[in-house]
Short mmCIF file of C-alpha atoms in Angstrom, two decimals:
data_model
loop_
_atom_site.label_atom_id
_atom_site.label_comp_id
_atom_site.label_asym_id
_atom_site.label_seq_id
_atom_site.Cartn_x
_atom_site.Cartn_y
_atom_site.Cartn_z
CA MET J 137 -0.27 0.45 -0.26
CA ILE J 138 1.08 3.67 -0.76
CA GLN J 139 2.70 5.93 2.24
CA ASN J 140 1.20 8.65 3.59
CA PRO J 141 3.88 10.42 4.06
CA LYS J 142 3.09 13.24 6.38
CA LEU J 143 3.47 16.93 4.98
CA TYR J 144 5.63 19.20 6.87
CA PRO J 145 4.72 22.93 8.04
CA GLN J 146 5.99 25.20 5.54
CA ARG J 147 8.88 27.26 6.33
CA SER J 148 11.67 28.05 3.46
CA THR J 149 13.82 26.00 3.23
CA ASP J 150 16.60 28.41 1.97
CA GLU J 151 16.70 29.83 5.61
CA PRO J 152 20.14 30.03 7.32
CA SER J 153 18.76 28.76 10.22
CA SER J 154 16.84 25.44 8.45
CA GLU J 155 19.18 22.18 9.07
CA GLN J 156 16.58 20.09 6.80
CA LEU J 157 16.50 19.97 2.79
CA PHE J 158 12.79 18.90 1.95
CA ASN J 159 11.52 17.75 -0.77
CA TRP J 160 9.12 20.12 -3.32
CA ALA J 161 6.15 18.82 -1.95
CA ARG J 162 7.32 18.86 1.21
CA ASN J 163 6.43 15.98 2.32
CA ALA J 164 9.98 14.34 3.34
CA VAL J 165 13.03 15.02 4.57
CA LEU J 166 15.77 15.12 1.81
CA CYS J 167 18.57 15.73 4.16
CA GLN J 168 20.87 17.85 6.42
CA LYS J 169 21.70 21.26 5.43
CA GLN J 170 25.85 19.72 5.70
CA GLN J 171 25.33 17.23 3.49
CA LEU J 172 23.67 18.95 0.39
CA HIS J 173 26.85 20.52 -2.31
CA THR J 174 26.54 22.58 -4.84
CA PRO J 175 28.95 22.29 -7.37
CA LYS J 176 30.05 26.05 -9.66
CA ASP J 177 30.75 23.55 -13.04
CA GLU J 178 31.96 20.03 -13.50
CA SER J 179 35.67 20.57 -12.38
CA ALA J 180 34.36 20.89 -8.91
CA LEU J 181 32.25 18.59 -9.38
CA GLN J 182 34.35 15.89 -10.62
CA LYS J 183 36.84 17.07 -7.19
CA LEU J 184 33.23 16.37 -5.12
CA LEU J 185 33.55 13.21 -6.24
CA GLU J 186 37.30 12.27 -6.25
CA GLU J 187 37.33 13.67 -2.04
CA SER J 188 34.50 11.53 -0.99
CA SER J 189 33.84 8.52 -0.40
CA GLY J 190 29.73 7.27 0.67
CA PRO J 191 26.18 7.57 -1.07
CA ILE J 192 25.84 10.32 -3.95
CA ARG J 193 22.42 11.41 -4.70
CA ILE J 194 21.18 14.34 -7.48
CA VAL J 195 18.50 16.61 -6.60
CA GLY J 196 16.84 18.88 -9.25
CA SER J 197 13.46 20.78 -8.52
CA ARG J 198 13.13 18.06 -6.18
CA LEU J 199 9.44 16.94 -7.63
CA SER J 200 9.81 12.94 -7.47
CA PRO J 201 8.84 10.94 -3.97
CA GLY J 202 11.80 11.37 -1.68
CA ARG J 203 12.39 7.94 -1.07
CA MET J 204 14.44 8.25 -4.77
CA VAL J 205 16.22 11.55 -3.80
CA ALA J 206 17.43 11.41 0.11
CA PRO J 207 20.99 9.84 0.33
CA GLN J 208 22.02 7.95 3.36
CA SER J 209 22.85 9.10 6.77
CA GLU J 210 27.07 9.22 5.92
CA GLY J 211 25.84 10.16 2.06
CA ILE J 212 25.91 13.67 0.26
CA LEU J 213 23.36 15.27 -2.05
CA VAL J 214 24.24 16.92 -4.72
CA ASP J 215 21.92 19.88 -6.39
CA LEU J 216 23.01 20.86 -10.02
CA LYS J 217 20.91 24.58 -10.42
CA HIS J 218 24.51 25.78 -11.22
CA PHE J 219 24.50 23.29 -14.07
CA ARG J 220 21.95 26.05 -15.75
CA GLY J 221 21.26 27.94 -19.36
CA VAL J 222 21.60 26.88 -23.06
CA ILE J 223 25.37 26.24 -23.90
CA ALA J 224 25.04 25.83 -27.70
CA LEU J 225 22.20 26.14 -30.40
CA ASN J 226 22.07 25.22 -34.37
CA LYS J 227 19.80 23.98 -36.62
CA ASP J 228 19.19 21.00 -35.91
CA SER J 229 19.32 20.44 -32.29
CA VAL J 230 20.41 22.13 -28.51
CA ARG J 231 22.65 21.41 -25.71
CA VAL J 232 21.77 22.06 -22.40
CA ALA J 233 23.11 21.92 -18.68
CA ALA J 234 20.80 19.32 -17.25
CA GLY J 235 19.61 22.05 -13.99
CA THR J 236 18.13 23.92 -16.61
CA PRO J 237 14.13 24.50 -15.63
CA LEU J 238 12.47 22.87 -19.19
CA GLN J 239 10.47 26.14 -18.90
CA GLU J 240 13.60 28.37 -19.81
CA LEU J 241 14.92 25.08 -22.55
CA PHE J 242 11.45 25.72 -24.40
CA LYS J 243 11.31 29.64 -23.79
CA THR J 244 14.51 29.59 -25.95
CA LEU J 245 13.93 26.80 -28.33
CA GLN J 246 10.42 29.24 -29.15
CA GLN J 247 12.84 32.18 -29.44
CA ASN J 248 14.72 30.56 -32.41
CA GLY J 249 11.33 28.41 -34.01
CA ARG J 250 12.24 25.70 -33.23
CA MET J 251 10.60 22.24 -30.61
CA LEU J 252 11.24 18.99 -29.64
CA ASN J 253 9.74 16.37 -32.29
CA CYS J 254 7.62 14.91 -29.22
CA SER J 255 5.26 16.44 -26.75
CA PRO J 256 6.56 17.94 -23.26
CA GLY J 257 5.41 16.93 -19.66
CA VAL J 258 2.61 19.06 -18.24
CA ILE J 259 5.09 20.13 -15.34
CA ALA J 260 7.77 22.59 -16.42
CA VAL J 261 9.71 23.38 -14.10
CA GLN J 262 11.02 20.13 -13.70
CA THR J 263 15.07 19.68 -14.96
CA VAL J 264 15.80 18.53 -17.85
CA GLY J 265 18.08 16.27 -15.93
CA GLY J 266 15.24 15.03 -13.57
CA ALA J 267 12.92 14.74 -16.36
CA LEU J 268 15.11 12.49 -18.75
CA ALA J 269 15.81 10.64 -15.54
CA THR J 270 12.52 9.71 -14.58
CA GLY J 271 10.70 9.15 -18.07
CA THR J 272 8.79 12.47 -18.18
CA HIS J 273 6.64 12.35 -21.11
CA GLY J 274 3.28 13.59 -23.16
CA GLN J 275 0.39 12.05 -25.13
CA GLY J 276 0.72 10.77 -29.12
CA LEU J 277 1.03 7.66 -29.93
CA LYS J 278 4.40 9.60 -33.20
CA GLN J 279 6.23 10.61 -29.73
CA SER J 280 7.19 8.34 -26.56
CA ALA J 281 9.46 10.19 -23.37
CA ILE J 282 11.16 13.31 -24.14
CA THR J 283 14.28 11.52 -23.73
CA ASP J 284 14.40 9.58 -26.98
CA GLU J 285 15.14 13.30 -28.04
CA VAL J 286 18.38 12.80 -26.47
CA LEU J 287 21.07 12.26 -29.23
CA SER J 288 24.33 12.68 -26.64
CA PHE J 289 24.28 12.60 -22.70
CA THR J 290 27.14 13.46 -20.57
CA LEU J 291 28.52 12.21 -17.51
CA ILE J 292 30.27 12.11 -14.46
CA LEU J 293 30.96 8.89 -13.10
CA ALA J 294 31.95 7.75 -9.36
CA ASN J 295 35.57 8.39 -9.56
CA GLY J 296 35.50 11.90 -10.98
CA GLU J 297 35.36 10.51 -14.68
CA LYS J 298 33.80 12.02 -17.42
CA ARG J 299 32.04 10.36 -19.94
CA VAL J 300 30.29 10.73 -23.45
CA PHE J 301 27.32 8.84 -24.29
CA THR J 302 25.98 9.39 -27.94
CA ARG J 303 23.06 7.05 -29.61
CA ASP J 304 26.14 4.29 -31.26
CA ASP J 305 27.00 3.49 -28.22
CA PRO J 306 25.62 0.04 -26.48
CA GLU J 307 25.12 2.30 -23.13
CA PHE J 308 23.68 4.74 -24.19
CA PRO J 309 19.84 2.95 -23.48
CA ALA J 310 20.50 2.64 -20.24
CA VAL J 311 21.30 6.17 -20.01
CA MET J 312 18.55 7.16 -21.37
CA VAL J 313 15.87 7.40 -18.13
CA ASN J 314 19.44 6.04 -15.58
CA ILE J 315 17.05 6.62 -11.97
CA GLY J 316 20.18 9.10 -10.80
CA CYS J 317 21.90 5.12 -10.16
CA LEU J 318 24.48 6.28 -12.31
CA GLY J 319 25.66 8.66 -11.87
CA ILE J 320 25.63 12.24 -13.48
CA VAL J 321 24.13 14.28 -16.00
CA THR J 322 26.43 17.45 -16.69
CA GLU J 323 24.48 18.01 -20.50
CA VAL J 324 22.44 16.80 -22.70
CA THR J 325 21.65 17.46 -26.65
CA LEU J 326 18.61 16.99 -27.67
CA ALA J 327 17.17 17.70 -31.88
CA THR J 328 15.45 19.10 -32.58
CA VAL J 329 13.14 20.87 -35.81
CA PRO J 330 11.34 23.97 -37.52
CA GLU J 331 8.32 25.09 -34.72
CA THR J 332 5.25 23.79 -35.38
CA TYR J 333 1.85 25.05 -34.33
CA PHE J 334 -1.33 23.98 -32.71
CA THR J 335 -5.67 23.26 -32.60
CA CYS J 336 -6.45 22.45 -29.59
CA GLU J 337 -9.72 20.94 -29.67
CA LYS J 338 -11.80 20.54 -26.94
CA VAL J 339 -15.01 18.34 -26.24
CA ALA J 340 -17.18 16.57 -23.62
CA VAL J 341 -17.89 13.33 -24.47
CA SER J 342 -19.82 10.19 -23.20
CA ALA J 343 -18.09 7.80 -21.29
CA ASP J 344 -19.58 4.86 -22.84
CA THR J 345 -16.89 3.89 -25.60
CA LEU J 346 -14.27 5.10 -24.06
CA GLU J 347 -13.06 1.83 -24.10
CA ASN J 348 -13.05 1.96 -28.29
CA ASP J 349 -12.90 5.55 -28.51
CA ILE J 350 -9.27 6.47 -26.60
CA LEU J 351 -7.58 3.96 -28.95
CA ALA J 352 -9.23 6.05 -32.15
CA TRP J 353 -8.38 9.05 -30.82
CA ASN J 354 -4.47 8.24 -30.49
CA GLN J 355 -4.65 6.99 -33.99
CA GLN J 356 -5.86 9.97 -35.43
CA HIS J 357 -4.68 12.45 -33.96
CA GLN J 358 -1.08 13.89 -33.77
CA PHE J 359 -1.60 14.01 -29.50
CA SER J 360 -4.77 13.15 -27.81
CA LYS J 361 -5.54 13.19 -23.76
CA ALA J 362 -8.85 12.71 -21.63
CA TRP J 363 -9.22 13.15 -18.10
CA TRP J 364 -12.12 10.66 -16.84
CA PHE J 365 -14.82 11.88 -14.87
CA VAL J 366 -15.72 8.34 -13.65
CA ASP J 367 -18.83 9.71 -11.18
CA ASP J 368 -20.50 11.11 -15.05
CA ASN J 369 -19.43 8.99 -16.71
CA LEU J 370 -18.45 11.94 -18.82
CA LEU J 371 -14.91 12.66 -20.57
CA HIS J 372 -13.00 15.78 -20.81
CA VAL J 373 -10.93 15.92 -23.95
CA TRP J 374 -8.63 17.60 -25.51
CA ASN J 375 -6.76 16.62 -29.56
CA ILE J 376 -4.12 18.42 -30.90
CA ASP J 377 -3.36 18.63 -34.35
CA PRO J 378 -1.40 21.37 -37.16
CA ALA J 379 -3.20 24.48 -36.74
CA SER J 380 -4.54 24.67 -40.12
CA ASP J 381 -3.32 28.93 -42.22
CA SER J 382 -5.96 30.35 -41.55
CA ASP J 383 -5.15 28.99 -37.13
CA ILE J 384 -1.45 30.90 -37.80
CA HIS J 385 -2.47 33.77 -38.98
CA SER J 386 -4.68 34.18 -36.46
CA TYR J 387 -2.33 33.41 -33.95
CA GLN J 388 0.21 35.42 -35.22
CA ASP J 389 -1.70 38.15 -35.13
CA ASN J 390 -2.34 38.08 -31.85
CA ASP J 391 1.57 38.27 -31.54
CA GLN J 392 1.81 35.32 -31.39
CA GLN J 393 0.03 34.56 -28.00
CA VAL J 394 -2.87 31.67 -27.56
CA VAL J 395 -5.96 32.69 -29.56
CA ARG J 396 -9.67 31.19 -28.09
CA HIS J 397 -10.99 30.20 -31.36
CA SER J 398 -15.06 31.76 -30.30
CA SER J 399 -17.02 33.55 -28.14
CA GLN J 400 -19.55 30.85 -27.35
CA GLU J 401 -18.10 28.79 -24.61
CA ASP J 402 -18.38 25.54 -24.07
CA GLU J 403 -20.32 24.79 -20.68
CA SER J 404 -21.58 21.09 -20.96
CA LEU J 405 -18.85 20.09 -18.11
CA ASN J 406 -19.90 23.09 -16.18
CA ALA J 407 -22.15 20.64 -13.75
CA ALA J 408 -19.32 17.59 -13.22
CA ILE J 409 -16.80 20.61 -12.71
CA ASP J 410 -18.39 22.12 -9.62
CA GLN J 411 -19.47 18.44 -8.68
CA THR J 412 -15.67 17.45 -8.64
CA LEU J 413 -14.81 20.79 -6.62
CA ALA J 414 -17.29 20.68 -4.01
CA LEU J 415 -15.70 16.66 -3.54
CA MET J 416 -11.99 18.05 -3.88
CA HIS J 417 -13.23 20.97 -0.88
CA ALA J 418 -14.75 18.72 1.08
CA ASP J 419 -11.15 16.02 0.93
CA THR J 420 -9.00 19.23 1.38
CA GLN J 421 -10.77 22.05 3.13
CA VAL J 422 -8.86 24.52 1.53
CA HIS J 423 -10.59 27.81 2.77
CA GLY J 424 -11.72 29.29 -0.01
CA HIS J 425 -11.56 27.79 -4.18
CA GLY J 426 -9.01 29.62 -5.38
CA GLY J 427 -6.15 27.38 -3.89
CA LYS J 428 -3.91 25.99 -6.91
CA GLN J 429 -5.46 21.94 -6.62
CA PHE J 430 -9.32 23.73 -7.26
CA ARG J 431 -7.73 25.56 -10.79
CA THR J 432 -5.89 22.24 -12.18
CA VAL J 433 -9.33 21.60 -12.77
CA ALA J 434 -11.70 24.81 -12.59
CA ARG J 435 -10.42 25.70 -16.11
CA PHE J 436 -12.11 23.25 -17.39
CA LYS J 437 -14.91 24.78 -17.47
CA ASP J 438 -15.75 27.12 -20.20
CA PHE J 439 -13.51 25.57 -22.49
CA THR J 440 -13.13 26.36 -26.16
CA ASP J 441 -10.90 25.20 -28.60
CA VAL J 442 -7.42 27.31 -28.98
CA THR J 443 -4.06 28.57 -31.20
CA GLY J 444 -0.43 28.56 -29.95
CA ASP J 445 2.93 26.31 -29.94
CA ILE J 446 2.71 22.86 -28.15
CA TYR J 447 4.27 24.61 -24.92
CA GLN J 448 1.67 27.34 -24.49
CA LEU J 449 -1.32 24.67 -25.05
CA LEU J 450 0.33 21.43 -23.14
CA CYS J 451 2.75 22.56 -20.23
CA ARG J 452 -0.20 23.55 -18.16
CA GLY J 453 0.63 21.97 -14.81
CA ILE J 454 0.15 23.58 -11.55
CA ALA J 455 1.88 21.73 -9.38
CA VAL J 456 0.50 20.87 -5.91
CA PRO J 457 1.96 19.12 -3.07
CA GLN J 458 0.19 15.62 -3.52
CA ILE J 459 0.42 11.87 -4.01
CA ASN J 460 0.44 11.62 -7.62
CA VAL J 461 0.35 7.88 -9.14
CA GLU J 462 0.89 6.88 -12.85
CA ILE J 463 0.48 3.60 -14.25
CA GLY J 464 2.06 3.20 -17.79
CA VAL J 465 0.09 0.04 -19.65
CA PRO J 466 0.31 -1.71 -23.17
CA LEU J 467 -1.77 0.29 -25.31
CA ALA J 468 -3.63 -3.21 -26.70
CA GLU J 469 -4.11 -4.07 -22.94
CA THR J 470 -6.45 -0.34 -22.92
CA PRO J 471 -10.37 -0.98 -23.36
CA LYS J 472 -9.89 -4.35 -21.43
CA ILE J 473 -8.76 -2.52 -19.02
CA ILE J 474 -11.44 0.58 -19.04
CA ARG J 475 -13.74 -2.37 -18.98
CA HIS J 476 -11.97 -3.52 -15.85
CA ILE J 477 -12.43 0.01 -13.63
CA LYS J 478 -15.37 0.46 -15.17
CA GLN J 479 -17.13 -2.84 -13.25
CA TRP J 480 -15.19 -2.54 -10.11
CA TYR J 481 -16.27 1.64 -9.98
CA ALA J 482 -19.95 0.02 -10.57
CA GLU J 483 -19.70 -2.54 -8.21
CA ASN J 484 -18.44 -0.05 -5.05
CA GLN J 485 -18.89 3.33 -5.99
CA PRO J 486 -15.88 4.55 -5.15
CA HIS J 487 -15.25 7.66 -3.33
CA MET J 488 -13.30 9.89 -6.61
CA HIS J 489 -10.92 12.68 -5.45
CA TYR J 490 -9.40 13.88 -9.04
CA PRO J 491 -10.80 12.54 -12.21
CA ILE J 492 -8.42 9.96 -13.57
CA ILE J 493 -5.54 11.12 -17.06
CA LEU J 494 -4.90 8.88 -19.71
CA ARG J 495 -2.18 9.54 -22.13
CA CYS J 496 -0.59 7.41 -24.97
CA THR J 497 2.54 7.58 -26.07
CA GLY J 498 4.50 5.36 -28.73
CA ALA J 499 7.18 3.02 -27.59
CA SER J 500 10.57 3.71 -26.08
CA ASP J 501 14.18 3.09 -27.26
CA ALA J 502 14.75 3.56 -22.47
CA TRP J 503 15.52 0.15 -20.86
CA LEU J 504 14.14 1.19 -18.45
CA SER J 505 11.25 3.96 -19.77
CA PRO J 506 7.35 1.95 -19.08
CA ALA J 507 7.25 1.90 -23.33
CA TYR J 508 9.85 0.60 -23.65
CA HIS J 509 9.34 -1.07 -27.51
CA GLN J 510 5.56 -1.20 -26.58
CA GLU J 511 2.56 1.42 -27.36
CA THR J 512 1.73 3.25 -23.60
CA CYS J 513 -1.18 4.28 -22.13
CA TYR J 514 -0.55 5.95 -18.84
CA PHE J 515 -3.30 6.13 -16.42
CA GLY J 516 -2.80 8.94 -14.21
CA PHE J 517 -4.20 10.09 -10.01
CA VAL J 518 -3.71 13.07 -7.94
CA VAL J 519 -4.79 13.03 -4.86
CA TYR J 520 -4.45 16.66 -2.94
CA TYR J 521 -2.83 16.84 0.08
CA ALA J 522 -5.54 18.84 3.00
CA ASP J 523 -4.95 22.53 4.94
CA ASP J 524 -3.67 20.48 7.52
CA GLY J 525 -1.16 18.05 5.58
CA SER J 526 -4.08 15.43 6.02
CA LEU J 527 -4.63 12.81 2.22
CA SER J 528 -8.43 11.50 1.57
CA GLN J 529 -8.40 8.14 2.82
CA ASP J 530 -11.71 7.17 0.60
CA GLY J 531 -9.06 9.12 -2.82
CA LEU J 532 -6.49 7.10 -1.08
CA HIS J 533 -8.11 4.15 -1.73
CA PHE J 534 -9.45 4.65 -5.15
CA LEU J 535 -6.14 5.44 -6.17
CA THR J 536 -4.94 1.98 -3.53
CA GLU J 537 -7.49 -0.48 -5.71
CA VAL J 538 -6.77 0.85 -9.04
CA GLU J 539 -3.46 0.61 -9.66
CA LYS J 540 -3.64 -3.28 -8.18
CA ILE J 541 -5.30 -3.88 -11.35
CA LEU J 542 -3.33 -2.01 -14.33
CA ALA J 543 -0.60 -4.07 -12.05
CA THR J 544 -2.38 -7.32 -12.78
CA TYR J 545 -1.63 -5.88 -16.84
CA GLY J 546 2.15 -5.17 -17.13
CA GLY J 547 1.48 -1.64 -15.72
CA ARG J 548 5.32 -0.18 -15.33
CA PRO J 549 4.59 2.76 -12.58
CA HIS J 550 6.49 6.32 -13.53
CA TRP J 551 9.79 6.04 -11.58
CA GLY J 552 8.76 9.68 -10.87
CA LYS J 553 6.12 9.40 -9.03
CA TYR J 554 4.17 7.76 -6.67
CA TYR J 555 3.36 3.40 -6.71
CA ASP J 556 3.26 0.44 -4.26
CA PRO J 557 6.74 -2.00 -5.09
CA GLU J 558 4.78 -4.62 -3.51
CA HIS J 559 3.20 -5.02 -7.17
CA TYR J 560 5.75 -5.31 -8.99
CA THR J 561 8.41 -7.93 -10.20
CA TRP J 562 10.48 -5.76 -12.29
CA SER J 563 13.12 -8.21 -14.45
CA GLU J 564 9.85 -9.77 -15.18
CA LEU J 565 8.04 -6.05 -16.46
CA TYR J 566 11.59 -4.95 -17.78
CA PRO J 567 13.09 -7.15 -20.45
CA LYS J 568 16.87 -5.36 -20.47
CA TRP J 569 16.46 -5.35 -16.48
CA GLN J 570 19.75 -7.70 -15.57
CA ASP J 571 20.64 -5.55 -19.05
CA PHE J 572 21.06 -2.19 -16.72
CA GLU J 573 22.11 -3.74 -13.84
CA ARG J 574 24.90 -4.77 -15.84
CA VAL J 575 25.76 -1.05 -16.78
CA LYS J 576 25.12 -0.24 -13.36
CA ARG J 577 27.60 -2.36 -12.21
CA ARG J 578 30.15 -1.37 -15.17
CA LEU J 579 29.86 2.32 -14.40
CA ASP J 580 29.70 2.14 -10.80
CA PRO J 581 31.59 -0.48 -9.33
CA GLN J 582 31.38 0.21 -5.56
CA GLN J 583 27.29 1.30 -5.82
CA ARG J 584 28.12 5.15 -5.27
CA PHE J 585 24.80 6.00 -6.54
CA SER J 586 22.77 4.69 -4.38
CA ASN J 587 20.11 4.55 -0.75
CA ASP J 588 17.97 2.18 0.59
CA TYR J 589 15.18 3.00 -2.08
CA ILE J 590 18.53 1.81 -5.26
CA GLY J 591 19.07 -0.98 -3.80
CA GLN J 592 16.01 -2.27 -2.81
CA LEU J 593 15.56 -2.57 -6.22
CA PHE J 594 18.35 -4.04 -7.43
CA ASP J 595 18.47 -6.73 -5.16
CA SER J 596 20.39 -9.17 -7.18
CA THR J 597 19.70 -11.83 -5.35
CA THR J 598 15.86 -12.04 -6.15
CA GLY J 599 15.63 -10.21 -8.56
CA GLU J 600 12.35 -8.80 -7.84
CA HIS J 601 13.21 -5.88 -5.56
#
C-alpha cells in the first residue's frame, strides 16, 4: 500500500536557520543541510566526487518522492542548480545544462523557431536532467518520452571520470532513463525540429465507449489527452493537430499568444466540474476555491478550442502538494483495462477525488522507460493534501485499488511518482532489467549512486525488488 507521508509545515528551506532540506511537496526530508553540495561547474563536481567516499544522490527541482532522492545518513546530495542554461543551439539540435528548468529550454527554443519533436510534460519547472532520468513524457503515439529525443549525454562517474554517451553507444539506452544511479548527467544534446503551431479541439463526451474511443483519438490525432470523470461518466478530451493556415494567421496576428476560437464557450462539463470541486473542497478543507489544486480542474469550465505552440498548449500543469500515481500499461490492453475499471467502479462506488488522466505514447528505446518497446497508455491519479497535511483516505483507497488492477495487466509505474513496489517484479516487467544492472555495475562498481530505495530495486539476490 502507498504510504501516507506527513506534510511538513511551510517555511523557507533557504533560511540560514533551516537544518533540513525538503522535497518540493514538503512531505519528505531529503537530507541535513551539511549533506547538500552545490558545485559551481564540472571541475568542482569532479573534485567533490573524487574526494568523497559515501553514497551520492542527485536533486533537481525536488519534485520526485523523497525515497528516490534522499541520500543515506552518511551520504551527500548534489544539487545541480549552477548547471543551468542553453550552451549551444544549431539548426537541428540544442545542447543544454542538466540543471536547466524545462521552461527555460522551451522558451529558448520558441525564441529561435524550434521545438523538440515530442510532446512535453505538463510541469515545466522540472530540470532537464530530472525529467530525463525519470522518464517524463507527454502524449501522442508518434513520439514517446522526452529522453527519446536525446542525441548525447555527458555523465560524471563516481570516480570523477567524464564520459559522453551517444546514440551508437551500446550503453546509451541505459543512460536514457537512469533514475540517478549511473552517474551525474551534467549536459545533454537534444534533437530539434522547426516550430509547428497547433490547434487543440476540446470536447466533453460520454465515457460509454471510452474503451474504443481512446484508441481512435490517439490513432487519428497527433496528440490526445483525456480526463475521465468516472462519477459523471464523462470525459474532457483534448485532440491536438497542426493548425490550419487561417488559425496560424490568427495566432500571428495575436502576437503569438494563445488564440481562443469561440466567444461561445462550451458549458457542457460545468456541472461535473462543480461536483468535483465540491468533493475536492470537502477532502482538502482548503479555505476558499482559489487554491491551486482547484484551478487544476476549474480551468475545464467554459472551454473552447485554442491555437498556439506546443508548449503554450500542453505545459499547463500546476504544481500542488499531492500524491501522484501514474501507471503505464500496454496500449493493446487498454480497452480491457477500462472495462475492468468500469466494472469495479460499478460494484464498489468508490469516492472520486480527481478525474483519471489518460495519456498515450509511442514506444521508447530507454530500457527503463514504462513505454520500452511498446505503445503505452498512462493512467494518472492525484490526491491533494488538505490544509492540515492530511490526505483523503477515500481518495487514497481508490488510487490503491486501481493501481492493483493496472499492475495485473503488466503496468509499469512512472519512476518519478508514487507507487506500491509490492505489486511489481521488475525483472519480469522490463526485458532489459538485468542488462541495466550490468551497466550499473560497470559504471558504478562501488554502488555509490544508491540509497535504500535504489538498493531495494536492484536487489540481485531476488531480482524482484
